[in-house]
Amino acid sequence: MKNLITTMMLIVFGAISTIFLTAQFVKKEANFTVYIRAYDTNIPEATIEGVTIKNVRQFNVINEPSDLVVKKGTKVNITIINESPITENLSIEGYSEVNWTLKTKEKKQFSFTANKVGSYTIWCNLHPKNIHLTGTLSVIE
């Protein structure tokens, strides 16, 4: 009976050790779907600091979600869907391998490993940052 208990304990200990060691080497992954959307607003009239202007058009593009958070070493899988009426781009400063251009209604999937801790600007390198609003990739320990 004592040998049976010892054998059972060794099997359980071995199984727990295997699970623990395997978990140490399992790669982490994060999946995101990012929509590039345009917002076109017409303002018939606005008075700013005493000056009246008419027929103001404001056109902004934003990534939704705009901010992504992952742990260092994570494989980041992103699906981008361009819903903007114009060609757009998704780039991440500090990650030169992330630089994808999409035509209207185009969908792309890509992956990269977030291997540098810090905050990195997500932006469209085709348009000024005041038109295509920026986001942030935060890589944490």
CSV table of C-alpha atoms in Angstrom, one decimal:
chain,number,residue,atom,x,y,z
A,1,MET,CA,0.0,0.0,0.0
A,2,LYS,CA,2.9,2.4,0.9
A,3,ASN,CA,4.4,1.7,-2.6
A,4,LEU,CA,1.1,2.5,-4.3
A,5,ILE,CA,0.8,5.8,-2.4
A,6,THR,CA,4.4,6.7,-3.3
A,7,THR,CA,3.8,5.8,-6.9
A,8,MET,CA,0.6,7.9,-7.0
A,9,MET,CA,2.4,10.9,-5.5
A,10,LEU,CA,5.2,10.6,-8.0
A,11,ILE,CA,2.7,10.5,-10.9
A,12,VAL,CA,0.8,13.6,-9.5
A,13,PHE,CA,4.0,15.5,-8.8
A,14,GLY,CA,5.3,14.6,-12.3
A,15,ALA,CA,2.0,15.8,-13.9
A,16,ILE,CA,2.1,19.1,-12.0
A,17,SER,CA,5.7,19.6,-12.8
A,18,THR,CA,5.1,19.0,-16.5
A,19,ILE,CA,2.2,21.4,-16.6
A,20,PHE,CA,4.2,24.1,-14.8
A,21,LEU,CA,7.3,23.7,-17.0
A,22,THR,CA,5.1,23.6,-20.2
A,23,ALA,CA,3.4,26.8,-19.1
A,24,GLN,CA,6.7,28.6,-18.8
A,25,PHE,CA,7.4,28.0,-22.5
A,26,VAL,CA,4.0,28.5,-24.0
A,27,LYS,CA,4.0,31.5,-26.2
A,28,LYS,CA,1.6,34.3,-25.3
A,29,GLU,CA,-0.6,35.6,-28.1
A,30,ALA,CA,-3.0,38.6,-28.3
A,31,ASN,CA,-5.6,39.0,-31.0
A,32,PHE,CA,-7.0,42.4,-32.0
A,33,THR,CA,-9.4,43.6,-34.8
A,34,VAL,CA,-8.7,47.2,-35.6
A,35,TYR,CA,-11.2,49.2,-37.7
A,36,ILE,CA,-10.0,52.3,-39.5
A,37,ARG,CA,-13.0,54.6,-39.6
A,38,ALA,CA,-13.5,58.1,-41.0
A,39,TYR,CA,-15.7,60.8,-39.5
A,40,ASP,CA,-16.6,63.6,-41.9
A,41,THR,CA,-18.5,66.5,-40.2
A,42,ASN,CA,-19.9,69.6,-41.7
A,43,ILE,CA,-20.4,72.6,-39.4
A,44,PRO,CA,-22.6,75.3,-41.1
A,45,GLU,CA,-21.2,78.1,-39.0
A,46,ALA,CA,-18.9,78.7,-36.1
A,47,THR,CA,-17.6,81.7,-34.3
A,48,ILE,CA,-14.2,81.4,-32.8
A,49,GLU,CA,-12.6,84.4,-30.9
A,50,GLY,CA,-15.0,86.8,-32.5
A,51,VAL,CA,-14.5,85.5,-36.1
A,52,THR,CA,-17.4,83.8,-37.8
A,53,ILE,CA,-16.6,81.1,-40.4
A,54,LYS,CA,-19.1,79.2,-42.5
A,55,ASN,CA,-19.2,75.8,-44.0
A,56,VAL,CA,-16.4,74.2,-42.0
A,57,ARG,CA,-15.6,70.7,-42.8
A,58,GLN,CA,-13.8,68.5,-40.3
A,59,PHE,CA,-12.5,65.1,-41.5
A,60,ASN,CA,-10.9,62.8,-39.0
A,61,VAL,CA,-9.8,59.2,-39.2
A,62,ILE,CA,-9.4,57.0,-36.1
A,63,ASN,CA,-8.4,53.4,-35.4
A,64,GLU,CA,-10.9,51.6,-33.2
A,65,PRO,CA,-9.7,50.5,-30.7
A,66,SER,CA,-7.0,53.2,-30.7
A,67,ASP,CA,-5.0,51.8,-27.8
A,68,LEU,CA,-3.6,48.2,-27.5
A,69,VAL,CA,-1.9,46.8,-24.4
A,70,VAL,CA,0.2,43.6,-24.4
A,71,LYS,CA,2.9,42.0,-22.3
A,72,LYS,CA,6.5,41.9,-23.5
A,73,GLY,CA,7.1,38.8,-25.6
A,74,THR,CA,3.5,38.5,-26.8
A,75,LYS,CA,2.9,37.6,-30.4
A,76,VAL,CA,0.4,40.2,-31.5
A,77,ASN,CA,-2.1,39.2,-34.2
A,78,ILE,CA,-3.9,42.1,-35.8
A,79,THR,CA,-6.7,42.1,-38.3
A,80,ILE,CA,-7.1,45.6,-39.9
A,81,ILE,CA,-10.3,46.5,-41.7
A,82,ASN,CA,-10.2,49.8,-43.6
A,83,GLU,CA,-13.7,51.4,-43.5
A,84,SER,CA,-12.4,54.8,-44.5
A,85,PRO,CA,-13.3,56.1,-48.0
A,86,ILE,CA,-9.6,56.6,-48.8
A,87,THR,CA,-6.4,54.5,-48.6
A,88,GLU,CA,-5.0,54.3,-45.1
A,89,ASN,CA,-2.0,52.9,-43.3
A,90,LEU,CA,-1.3,51.4,-39.9
A,91,SER,CA,2.2,51.9,-38.6
A,92,ILE,CA,3.7,51.6,-35.1
A,93,GLU,CA,6.7,53.8,-34.3
A,94,GLY,CA,9.5,51.7,-32.9
A,95,TYR,CA,8.3,48.6,-34.8
A,96,SER,CA,9.5,49.1,-38.4
A,97,GLU,CA,8.0,45.7,-39.4
A,98,VAL,CA,4.5,47.2,-38.7
A,99,ASN,CA,3.7,49.3,-41.7
A,100,TRP,CA,0.7,48.2,-43.7
A,101,THR,CA,-1.3,50.1,-46.3
A,102,LEU,CA,-4.9,49.3,-47.1
A,103,LYS,CA,-7.2,50.4,-49.8
A,104,THR,CA,-10.8,51.3,-49.1
A,105,LYS,CA,-12.8,48.2,-47.7
A,106,GLU,CA,-9.6,46.1,-47.7
A,107,LYS,CA,-8.9,43.7,-44.8
A,108,LYS,CA,-5.4,42.5,-43.9
A,109,GLN,CA,-4.0,40.2,-41.1
A,110,PHE,CA,-0.5,40.4,-39.7
A,111,SER,CA,1.6,39.4,-36.7
A,112,PHE,CA,4.6,40.7,-34.9
A,113,THR,CA,6.2,40.1,-31.5
A,114,ALA,CA,6.0,42.9,-29.0
A,115,ASN,CA,9.6,42.6,-27.6
A,116,LYS,CA,10.3,46.1,-26.4
A,117,VAL,CA,8.7,47.5,-23.2
A,118,GLY,CA,7.3,51.1,-23.7
A,119,SER,CA,4.6,53.1,-25.3
A,120,TYR,CA,4.6,53.4,-29.1
A,121,THR,CA,2.5,55.6,-31.4
A,122,ILE,CA,0.1,53.9,-33.7
A,123,TRP,CA,-0.5,56.1,-36.7
A,124,CYS,CA,-1.1,56.4,-40.5
A,125,ASN,CA,2.1,57.5,-42.2
A,126,LEU,CA,0.2,58.6,-45.3
A,127,HIS,CA,-1.6,61.5,-43.6
A,128,PRO,CA,-1.0,64.2,-41.0
A,129,LYS,CA,-1.5,63.2,-37.4
A,130,ASN,CA,-4.2,65.8,-36.9
A,131,ILE,CA,-6.3,64.1,-39.6
A,132,HIS,CA,-5.6,60.5,-38.8
A,133,LEU,CA,-5.7,60.5,-35.0
A,134,THR,CA,-3.0,58.5,-33.3
A,135,GLY,CA,-3.3,55.6,-30.9
A,136,THR,CA,-0.8,53.8,-28.6
A,137,LEU,CA,0.7,50.3,-28.3
A,138,SER,CA,1.7,49.8,-24.7
A,139,VAL,CA,4.1,46.9,-24.0
A,140,ILE,CA,4.3,46.1,-20.3
A,141,GLU,CA,6.5,43.6,-18.3
